[in-house]
GROMACS .gro file of C-alpha atoms in nm:
model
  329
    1UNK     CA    1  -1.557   0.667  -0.373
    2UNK     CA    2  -1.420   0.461  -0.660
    3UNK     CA    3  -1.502   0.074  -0.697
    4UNK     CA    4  -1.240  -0.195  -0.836
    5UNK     CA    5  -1.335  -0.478  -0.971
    6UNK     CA    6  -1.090  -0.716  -0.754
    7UNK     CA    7  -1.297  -0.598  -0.460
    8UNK     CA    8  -1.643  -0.825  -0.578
    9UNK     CA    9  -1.534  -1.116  -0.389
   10UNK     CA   10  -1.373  -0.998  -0.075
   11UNK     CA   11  -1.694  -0.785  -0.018
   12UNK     CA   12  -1.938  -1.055  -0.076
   13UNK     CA   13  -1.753  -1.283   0.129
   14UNK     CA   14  -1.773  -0.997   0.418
   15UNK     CA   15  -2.138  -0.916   0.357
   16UNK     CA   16  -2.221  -1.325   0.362
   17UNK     CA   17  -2.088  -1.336   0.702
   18UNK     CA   18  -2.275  -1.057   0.808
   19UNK     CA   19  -2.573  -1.182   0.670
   20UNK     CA   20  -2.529  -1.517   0.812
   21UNK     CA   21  -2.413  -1.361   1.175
   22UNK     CA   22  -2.103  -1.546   1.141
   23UNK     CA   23  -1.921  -1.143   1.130
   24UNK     CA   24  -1.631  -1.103   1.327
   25UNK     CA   25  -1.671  -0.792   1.507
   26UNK     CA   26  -1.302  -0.672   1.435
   27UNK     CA   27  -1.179  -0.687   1.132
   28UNK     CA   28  -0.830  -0.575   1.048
   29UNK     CA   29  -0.775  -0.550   0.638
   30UNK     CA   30  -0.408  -0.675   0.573
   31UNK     CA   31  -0.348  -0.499   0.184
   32UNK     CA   32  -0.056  -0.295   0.034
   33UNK     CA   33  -0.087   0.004  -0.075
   34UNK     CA   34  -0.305   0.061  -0.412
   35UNK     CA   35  -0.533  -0.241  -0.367
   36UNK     CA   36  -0.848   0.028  -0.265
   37UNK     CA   37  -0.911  -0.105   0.106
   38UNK     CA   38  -1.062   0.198   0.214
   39UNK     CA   39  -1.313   0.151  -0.110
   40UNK     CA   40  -1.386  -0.181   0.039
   41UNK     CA   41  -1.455  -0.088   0.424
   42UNK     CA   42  -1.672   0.187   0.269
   43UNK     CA   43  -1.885   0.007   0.071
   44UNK     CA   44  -1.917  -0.274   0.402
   45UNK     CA   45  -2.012  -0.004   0.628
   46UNK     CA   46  -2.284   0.118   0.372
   47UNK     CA   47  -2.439  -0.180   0.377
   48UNK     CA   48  -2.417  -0.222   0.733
   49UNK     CA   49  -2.568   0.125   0.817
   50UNK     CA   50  -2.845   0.078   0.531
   51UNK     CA   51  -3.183   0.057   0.713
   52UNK     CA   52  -3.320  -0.183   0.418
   53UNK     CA   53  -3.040  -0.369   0.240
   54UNK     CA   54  -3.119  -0.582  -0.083
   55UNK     CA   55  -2.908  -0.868  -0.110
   56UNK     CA   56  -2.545  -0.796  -0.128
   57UNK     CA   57  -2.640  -0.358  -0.218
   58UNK     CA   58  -2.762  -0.116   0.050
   59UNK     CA   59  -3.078   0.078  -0.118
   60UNK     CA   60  -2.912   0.406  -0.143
   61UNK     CA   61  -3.249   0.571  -0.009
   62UNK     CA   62  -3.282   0.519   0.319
   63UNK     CA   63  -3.184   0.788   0.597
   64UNK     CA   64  -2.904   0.587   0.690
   65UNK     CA   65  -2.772   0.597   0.341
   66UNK     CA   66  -2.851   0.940   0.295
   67UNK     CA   67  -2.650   1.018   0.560
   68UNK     CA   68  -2.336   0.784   0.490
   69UNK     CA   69  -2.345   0.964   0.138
   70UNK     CA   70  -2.288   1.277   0.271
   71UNK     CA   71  -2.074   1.174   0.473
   72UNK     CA   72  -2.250   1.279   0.771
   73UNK     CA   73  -2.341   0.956   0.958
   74UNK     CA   74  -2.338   1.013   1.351
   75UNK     CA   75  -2.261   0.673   1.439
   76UNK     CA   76  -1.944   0.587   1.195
   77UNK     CA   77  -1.617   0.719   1.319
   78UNK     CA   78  -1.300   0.758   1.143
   79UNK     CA   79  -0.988   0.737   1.357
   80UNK     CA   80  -0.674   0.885   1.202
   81UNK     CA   81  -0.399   1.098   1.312
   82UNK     CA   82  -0.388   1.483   1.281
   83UNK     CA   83  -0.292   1.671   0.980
   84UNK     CA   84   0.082   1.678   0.971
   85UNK     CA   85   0.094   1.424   1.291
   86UNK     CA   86   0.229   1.131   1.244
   87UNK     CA   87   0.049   0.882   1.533
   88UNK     CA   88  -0.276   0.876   1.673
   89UNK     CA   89  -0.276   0.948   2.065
   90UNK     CA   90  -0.504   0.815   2.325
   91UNK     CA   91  -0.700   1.077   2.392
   92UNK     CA   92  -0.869   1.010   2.023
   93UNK     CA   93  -0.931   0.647   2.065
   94UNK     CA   94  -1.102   0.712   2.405
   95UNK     CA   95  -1.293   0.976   2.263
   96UNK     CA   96  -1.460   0.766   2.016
   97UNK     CA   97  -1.460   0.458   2.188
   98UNK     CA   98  -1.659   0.590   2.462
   99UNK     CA   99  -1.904   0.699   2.241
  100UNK     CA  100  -1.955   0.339   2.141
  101UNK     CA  101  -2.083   0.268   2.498
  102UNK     CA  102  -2.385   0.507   2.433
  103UNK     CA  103  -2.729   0.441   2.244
  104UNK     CA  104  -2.685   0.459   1.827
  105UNK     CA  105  -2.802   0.810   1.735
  106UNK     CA  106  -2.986   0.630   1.444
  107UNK     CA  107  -3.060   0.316   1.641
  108UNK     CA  108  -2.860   0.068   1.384
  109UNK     CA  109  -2.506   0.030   1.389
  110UNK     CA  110  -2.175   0.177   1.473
  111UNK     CA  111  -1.851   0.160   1.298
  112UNK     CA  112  -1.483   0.229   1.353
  113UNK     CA  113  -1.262   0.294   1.077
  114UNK     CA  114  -0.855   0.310   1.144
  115UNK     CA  115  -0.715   0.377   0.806
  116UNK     CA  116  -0.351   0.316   0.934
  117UNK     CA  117  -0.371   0.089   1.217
  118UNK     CA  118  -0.011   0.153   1.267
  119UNK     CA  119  -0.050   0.512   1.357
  120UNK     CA  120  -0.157   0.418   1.719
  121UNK     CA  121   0.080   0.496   1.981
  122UNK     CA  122   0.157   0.189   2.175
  123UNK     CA  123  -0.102   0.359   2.452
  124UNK     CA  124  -0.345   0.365   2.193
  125UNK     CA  125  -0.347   0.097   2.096
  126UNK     CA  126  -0.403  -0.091   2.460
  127UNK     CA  127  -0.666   0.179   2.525
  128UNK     CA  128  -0.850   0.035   2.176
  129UNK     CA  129  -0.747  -0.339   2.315
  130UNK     CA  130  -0.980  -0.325   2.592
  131UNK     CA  131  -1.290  -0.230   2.379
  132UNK     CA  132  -1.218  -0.503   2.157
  133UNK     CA  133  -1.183  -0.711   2.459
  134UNK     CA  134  -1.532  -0.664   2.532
  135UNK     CA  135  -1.701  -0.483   2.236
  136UNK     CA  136  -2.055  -0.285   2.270
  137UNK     CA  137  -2.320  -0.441   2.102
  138UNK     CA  138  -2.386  -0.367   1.738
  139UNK     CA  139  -2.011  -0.195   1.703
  140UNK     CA  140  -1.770  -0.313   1.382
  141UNK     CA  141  -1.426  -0.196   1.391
  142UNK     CA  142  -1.258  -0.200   1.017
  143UNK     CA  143  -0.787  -0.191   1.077
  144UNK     CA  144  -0.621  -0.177   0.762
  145UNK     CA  145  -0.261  -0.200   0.806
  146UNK     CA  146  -0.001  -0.245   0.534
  147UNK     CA  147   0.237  -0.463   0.785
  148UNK     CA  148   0.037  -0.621   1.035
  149UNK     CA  149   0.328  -0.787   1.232
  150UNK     CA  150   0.405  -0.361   1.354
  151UNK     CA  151   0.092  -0.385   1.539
  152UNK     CA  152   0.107  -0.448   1.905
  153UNK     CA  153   0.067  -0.861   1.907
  154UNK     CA  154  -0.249  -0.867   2.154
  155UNK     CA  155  -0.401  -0.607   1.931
  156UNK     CA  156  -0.418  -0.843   1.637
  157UNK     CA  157  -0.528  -1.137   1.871
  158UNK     CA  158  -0.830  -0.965   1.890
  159UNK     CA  159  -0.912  -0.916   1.518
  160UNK     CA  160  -0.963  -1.138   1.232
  161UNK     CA  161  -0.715  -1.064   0.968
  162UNK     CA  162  -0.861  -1.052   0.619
  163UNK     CA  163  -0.571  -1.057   0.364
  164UNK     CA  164  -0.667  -0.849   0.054
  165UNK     CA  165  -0.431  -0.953  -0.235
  166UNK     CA  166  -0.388  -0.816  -0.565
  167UNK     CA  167  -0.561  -0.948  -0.869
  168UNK     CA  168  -0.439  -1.198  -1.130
  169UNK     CA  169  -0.168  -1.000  -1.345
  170UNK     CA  170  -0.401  -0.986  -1.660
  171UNK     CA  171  -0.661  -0.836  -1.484
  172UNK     CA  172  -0.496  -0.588  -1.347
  173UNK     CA  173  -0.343  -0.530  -1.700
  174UNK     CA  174  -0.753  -0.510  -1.872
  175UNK     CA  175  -0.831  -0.286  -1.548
  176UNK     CA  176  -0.494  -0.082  -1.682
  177UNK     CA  177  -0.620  -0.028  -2.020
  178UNK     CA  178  -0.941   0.101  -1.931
  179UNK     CA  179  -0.769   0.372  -1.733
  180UNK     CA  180  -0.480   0.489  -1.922
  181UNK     CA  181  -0.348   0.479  -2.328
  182UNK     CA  182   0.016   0.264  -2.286
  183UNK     CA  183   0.136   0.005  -2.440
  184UNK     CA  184   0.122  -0.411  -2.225
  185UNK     CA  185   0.477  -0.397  -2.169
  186UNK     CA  186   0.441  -0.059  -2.028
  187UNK     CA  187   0.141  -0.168  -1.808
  188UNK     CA  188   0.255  -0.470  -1.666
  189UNK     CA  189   0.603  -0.304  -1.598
  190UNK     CA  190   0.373  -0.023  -1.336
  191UNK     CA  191   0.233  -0.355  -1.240
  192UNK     CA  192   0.483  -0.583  -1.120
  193UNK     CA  193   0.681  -0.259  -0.982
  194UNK     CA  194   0.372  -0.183  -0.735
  195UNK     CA  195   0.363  -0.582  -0.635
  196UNK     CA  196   0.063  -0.586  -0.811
  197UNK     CA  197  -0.141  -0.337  -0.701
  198UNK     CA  198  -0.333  -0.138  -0.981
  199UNK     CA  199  -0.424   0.145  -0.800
  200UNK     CA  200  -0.022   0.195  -0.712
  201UNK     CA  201   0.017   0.125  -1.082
  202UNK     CA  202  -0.190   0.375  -1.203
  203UNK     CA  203  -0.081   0.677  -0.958
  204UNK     CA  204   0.308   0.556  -1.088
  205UNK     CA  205   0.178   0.579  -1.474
  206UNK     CA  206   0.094   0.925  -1.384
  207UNK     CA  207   0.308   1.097  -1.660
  208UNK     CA  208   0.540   1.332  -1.467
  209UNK     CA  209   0.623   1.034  -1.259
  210UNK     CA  210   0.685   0.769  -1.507
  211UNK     CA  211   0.928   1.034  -1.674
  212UNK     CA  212   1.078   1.059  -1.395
  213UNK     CA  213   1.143   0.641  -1.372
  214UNK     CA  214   1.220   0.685  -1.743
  215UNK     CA  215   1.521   0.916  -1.658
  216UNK     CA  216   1.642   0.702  -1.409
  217UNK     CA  217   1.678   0.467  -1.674
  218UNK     CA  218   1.848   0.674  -1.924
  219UNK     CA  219   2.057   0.810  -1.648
  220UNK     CA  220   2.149   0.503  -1.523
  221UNK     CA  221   2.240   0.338  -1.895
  222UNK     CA  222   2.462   0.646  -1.908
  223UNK     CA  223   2.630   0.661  -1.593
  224UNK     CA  224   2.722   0.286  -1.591
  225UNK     CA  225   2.937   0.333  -1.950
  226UNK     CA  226   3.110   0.664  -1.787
  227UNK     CA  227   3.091   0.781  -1.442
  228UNK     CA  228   2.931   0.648  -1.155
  229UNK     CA  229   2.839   0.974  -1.016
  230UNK     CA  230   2.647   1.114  -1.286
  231UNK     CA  231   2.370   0.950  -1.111
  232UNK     CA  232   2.389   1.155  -0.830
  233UNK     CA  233   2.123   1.470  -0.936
  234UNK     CA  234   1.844   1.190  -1.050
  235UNK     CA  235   1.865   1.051  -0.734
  236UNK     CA  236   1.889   1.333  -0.512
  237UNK     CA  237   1.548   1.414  -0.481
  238UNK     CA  238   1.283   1.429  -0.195
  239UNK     CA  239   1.119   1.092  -0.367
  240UNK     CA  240   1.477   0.958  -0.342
  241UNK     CA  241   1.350   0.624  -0.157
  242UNK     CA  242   1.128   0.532  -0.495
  243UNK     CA  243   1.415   0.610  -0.707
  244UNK     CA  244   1.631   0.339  -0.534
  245UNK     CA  245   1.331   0.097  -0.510
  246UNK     CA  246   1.325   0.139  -0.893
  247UNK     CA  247   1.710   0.136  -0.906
  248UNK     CA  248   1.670  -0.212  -0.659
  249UNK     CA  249   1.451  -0.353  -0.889
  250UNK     CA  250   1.647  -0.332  -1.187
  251UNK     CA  251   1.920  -0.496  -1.030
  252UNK     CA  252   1.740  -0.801  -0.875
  253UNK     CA  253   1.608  -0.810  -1.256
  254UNK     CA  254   1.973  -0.876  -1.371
  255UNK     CA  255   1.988  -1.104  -1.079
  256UNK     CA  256   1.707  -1.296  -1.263
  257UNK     CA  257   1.851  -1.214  -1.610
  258UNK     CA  258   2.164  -1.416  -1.486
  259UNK     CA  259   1.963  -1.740  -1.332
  260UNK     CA  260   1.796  -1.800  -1.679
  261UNK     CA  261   1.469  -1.642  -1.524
  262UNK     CA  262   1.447  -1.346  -1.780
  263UNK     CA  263   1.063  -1.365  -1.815
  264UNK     CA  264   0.987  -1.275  -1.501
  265UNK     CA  265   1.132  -0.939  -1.536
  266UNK     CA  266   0.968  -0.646  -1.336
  267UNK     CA  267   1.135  -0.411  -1.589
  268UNK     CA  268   1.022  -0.571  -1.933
  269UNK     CA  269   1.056  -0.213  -2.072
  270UNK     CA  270   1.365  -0.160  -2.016
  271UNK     CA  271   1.600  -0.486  -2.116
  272UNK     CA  272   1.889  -0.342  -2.188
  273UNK     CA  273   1.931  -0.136  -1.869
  274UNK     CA  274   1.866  -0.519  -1.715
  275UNK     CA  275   2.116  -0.652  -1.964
  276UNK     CA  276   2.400  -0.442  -1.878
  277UNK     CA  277   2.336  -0.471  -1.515
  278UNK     CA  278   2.403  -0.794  -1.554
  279UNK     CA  279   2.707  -0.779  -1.783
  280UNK     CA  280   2.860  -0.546  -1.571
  281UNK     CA  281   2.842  -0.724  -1.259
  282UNK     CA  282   2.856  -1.057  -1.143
  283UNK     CA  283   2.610  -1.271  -0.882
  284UNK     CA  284   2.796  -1.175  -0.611
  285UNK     CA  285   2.839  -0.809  -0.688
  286UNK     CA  286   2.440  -0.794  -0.790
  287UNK     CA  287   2.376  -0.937  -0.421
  288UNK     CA  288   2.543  -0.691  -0.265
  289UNK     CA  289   2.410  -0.430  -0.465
  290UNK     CA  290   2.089  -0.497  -0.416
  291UNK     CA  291   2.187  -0.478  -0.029
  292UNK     CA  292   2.380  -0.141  -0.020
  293UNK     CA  293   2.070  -0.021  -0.192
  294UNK     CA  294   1.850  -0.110   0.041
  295UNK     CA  295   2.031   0.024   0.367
  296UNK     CA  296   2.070   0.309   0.195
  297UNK     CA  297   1.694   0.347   0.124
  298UNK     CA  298   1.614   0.232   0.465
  299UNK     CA  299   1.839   0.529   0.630
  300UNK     CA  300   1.661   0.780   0.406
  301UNK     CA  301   1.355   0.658   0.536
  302UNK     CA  302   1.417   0.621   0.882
  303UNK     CA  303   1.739   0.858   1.010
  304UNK     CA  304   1.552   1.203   1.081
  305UNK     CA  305   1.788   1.507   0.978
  306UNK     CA  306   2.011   1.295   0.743
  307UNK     CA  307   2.287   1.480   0.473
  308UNK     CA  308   2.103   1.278   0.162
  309UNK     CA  309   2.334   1.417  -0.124
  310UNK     CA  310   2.612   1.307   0.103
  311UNK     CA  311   2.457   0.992   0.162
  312UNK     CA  312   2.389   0.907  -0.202
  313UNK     CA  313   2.740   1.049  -0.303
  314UNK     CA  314   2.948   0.823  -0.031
  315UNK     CA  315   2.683   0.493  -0.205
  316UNK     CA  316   2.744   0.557  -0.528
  317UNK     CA  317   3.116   0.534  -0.512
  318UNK     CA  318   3.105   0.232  -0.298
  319UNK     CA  319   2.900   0.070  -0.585
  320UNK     CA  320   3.121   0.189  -0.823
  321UNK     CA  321   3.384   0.008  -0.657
  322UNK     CA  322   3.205  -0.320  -0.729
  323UNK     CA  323   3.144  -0.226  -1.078
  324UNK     CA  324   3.488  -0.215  -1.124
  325UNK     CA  325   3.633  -0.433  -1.390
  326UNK     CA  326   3.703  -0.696  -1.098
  327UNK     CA  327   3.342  -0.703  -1.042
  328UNK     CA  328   3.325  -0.942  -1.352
  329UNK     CA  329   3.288  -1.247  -1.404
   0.00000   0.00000   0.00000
């Protein structure tokens, strides 16, 4: 599994409490997406299973690391939902949690892993409350969740929430470089459009899918000089919801762009989209862009069986309506 660099700290500040039995036996990993949490509750449980740790390393010889290499370890459990499932039931928590009540097949340690702590039904997640209520010996449990306020409230009462947050901009930006040939504009643009996150900034830099951002840009430039609607087919897409969180973030850049705060532009690649955003419309109009935007992502997102060329269609001339010459200041 790949290590990042922004993950030294956070796990020698994990291992020291370990080490000085100061762990808290749930921990629940509070990160957005790209910032490599599972990387970091992998490498913890390593050294936790290791037999004969050195220092802040597990030896990487030992049965116990034998076995987590191959991914084979008896007593470290992985609780996710089911291919094409979209929640994790009861039945799998109990499963594994009463395991947990039984000797340690290799006599150490035993670790829970929920990927998506959100995935557990509401059932679930009272059935895993009473373990953590009154946890077996020896027994970790690693949450990572990317909204911890969805969880069930008594849930995260019981764990110790360990915020993982994304590395100073110009490290991100050297860890960028390393990965993929663009230029700084271009990598702190992927940057500041995944909140920070270089993992997310490196799966968006994937070619195919910054063209794609690209041509929402040109397509966009185009459309707000002519017609409105001709950026209807980049938008009707099954990744529709990034292409208006891209859109969205080009027009709280104009926002910015009008209150004198131009630096701090997510889209420093693109300036003159930004720019004619904000010619074109005016504070008010920008504000209520940027909210039509976002209901309209949220309903793609969140209405099952919804009409999305319809959707987009009956949007876009709404906005157009506010880019209308009265729109202006």
């Amino acid at each position: 599994m790949k290590w990042y660099p922004w993950l030294n700290q956070p796990y020698r500040n994990i291992i020291a409490r370990h080490q000085q039995q100061q762990a808290h036996h749930a921990l629940l990993i509070h990160a957005i997406d790209g910032m490599g949490d599972e990387a970091l509750i992998w490498g913890v449980s390593r050294w936790l299973m290791c037999q004969q740790p050195d220092g802040l390393k597990s030896c990487g010889h030992c049965h116990g690391c034998q076995l987590m290499q191959a991914h084979t370890h008896p007593d470290w459990y992985r609780l996710e939902a089911e291919k094409g499932k979209a929640s994790l039931g009861i039945d799998a928590v109990r499963d594994v949690t009463e395991k947990l009540y039984h000797f340690a097949q290799q006599g150490g340690a035993k670790i829970v892993w929920l990927p998506d702590a959100a995935q557990l039904t509401e059932a679930a997640a009272n059935a895993l409350l009473k373990t953590l209520e009154e946890p077996p010996a020896n027994c970790w449990f690693f949450l990572s969740a990317r909204e911890p306020t969805q969880l069930l409230a008594t849930l995260r009462s019981r764990c110790l929430t360990w915020h993982l947050p994304p590395p100073d901009e110009n490290q991100g930006v050297s860890w960028l470089q390393h990965q993929v040939t663009q230029s700084d504009t271009v990598l702190r643009t992927a940057l500041r459009l995944c909140n920070g996150a270089p993992g997310a900034a490196l799966a968006l830099l994937e070619p195919t899918r910054w063209q794609t951002r690209d041509a929402l840009c040109e397509a966009l430039n185009r459309a707000l000089t002519t017609d409105i609607l001709l950026l209807l087919p980049t938008l009707n897409s099954d990744n529709a919801a990034e292409r208006l969180s891209w859109l969205i973030a080009l027009l709280v850049d104009a926002m910015k762009l009008q209150q004198g705060a131009g630096q701090w532009l997510a889209n420093s690649d693109r300036p003159e989209v930004v720019a004619q955003l904000a010619q074109q419309l005016n504070g008010s109009a920008l504000h209520a862009s940027v909210q039509l935007w976002m209901q309209c992502r949220a309903q793609l997102l969140e209405v099952a069986a919804l009409n999305r060329e319809l959707i987009l269609t009956d949007r876009l001339l709404m906005w157009g309506r506010l880019l209308a010459p009265a729109a202006v200041d």
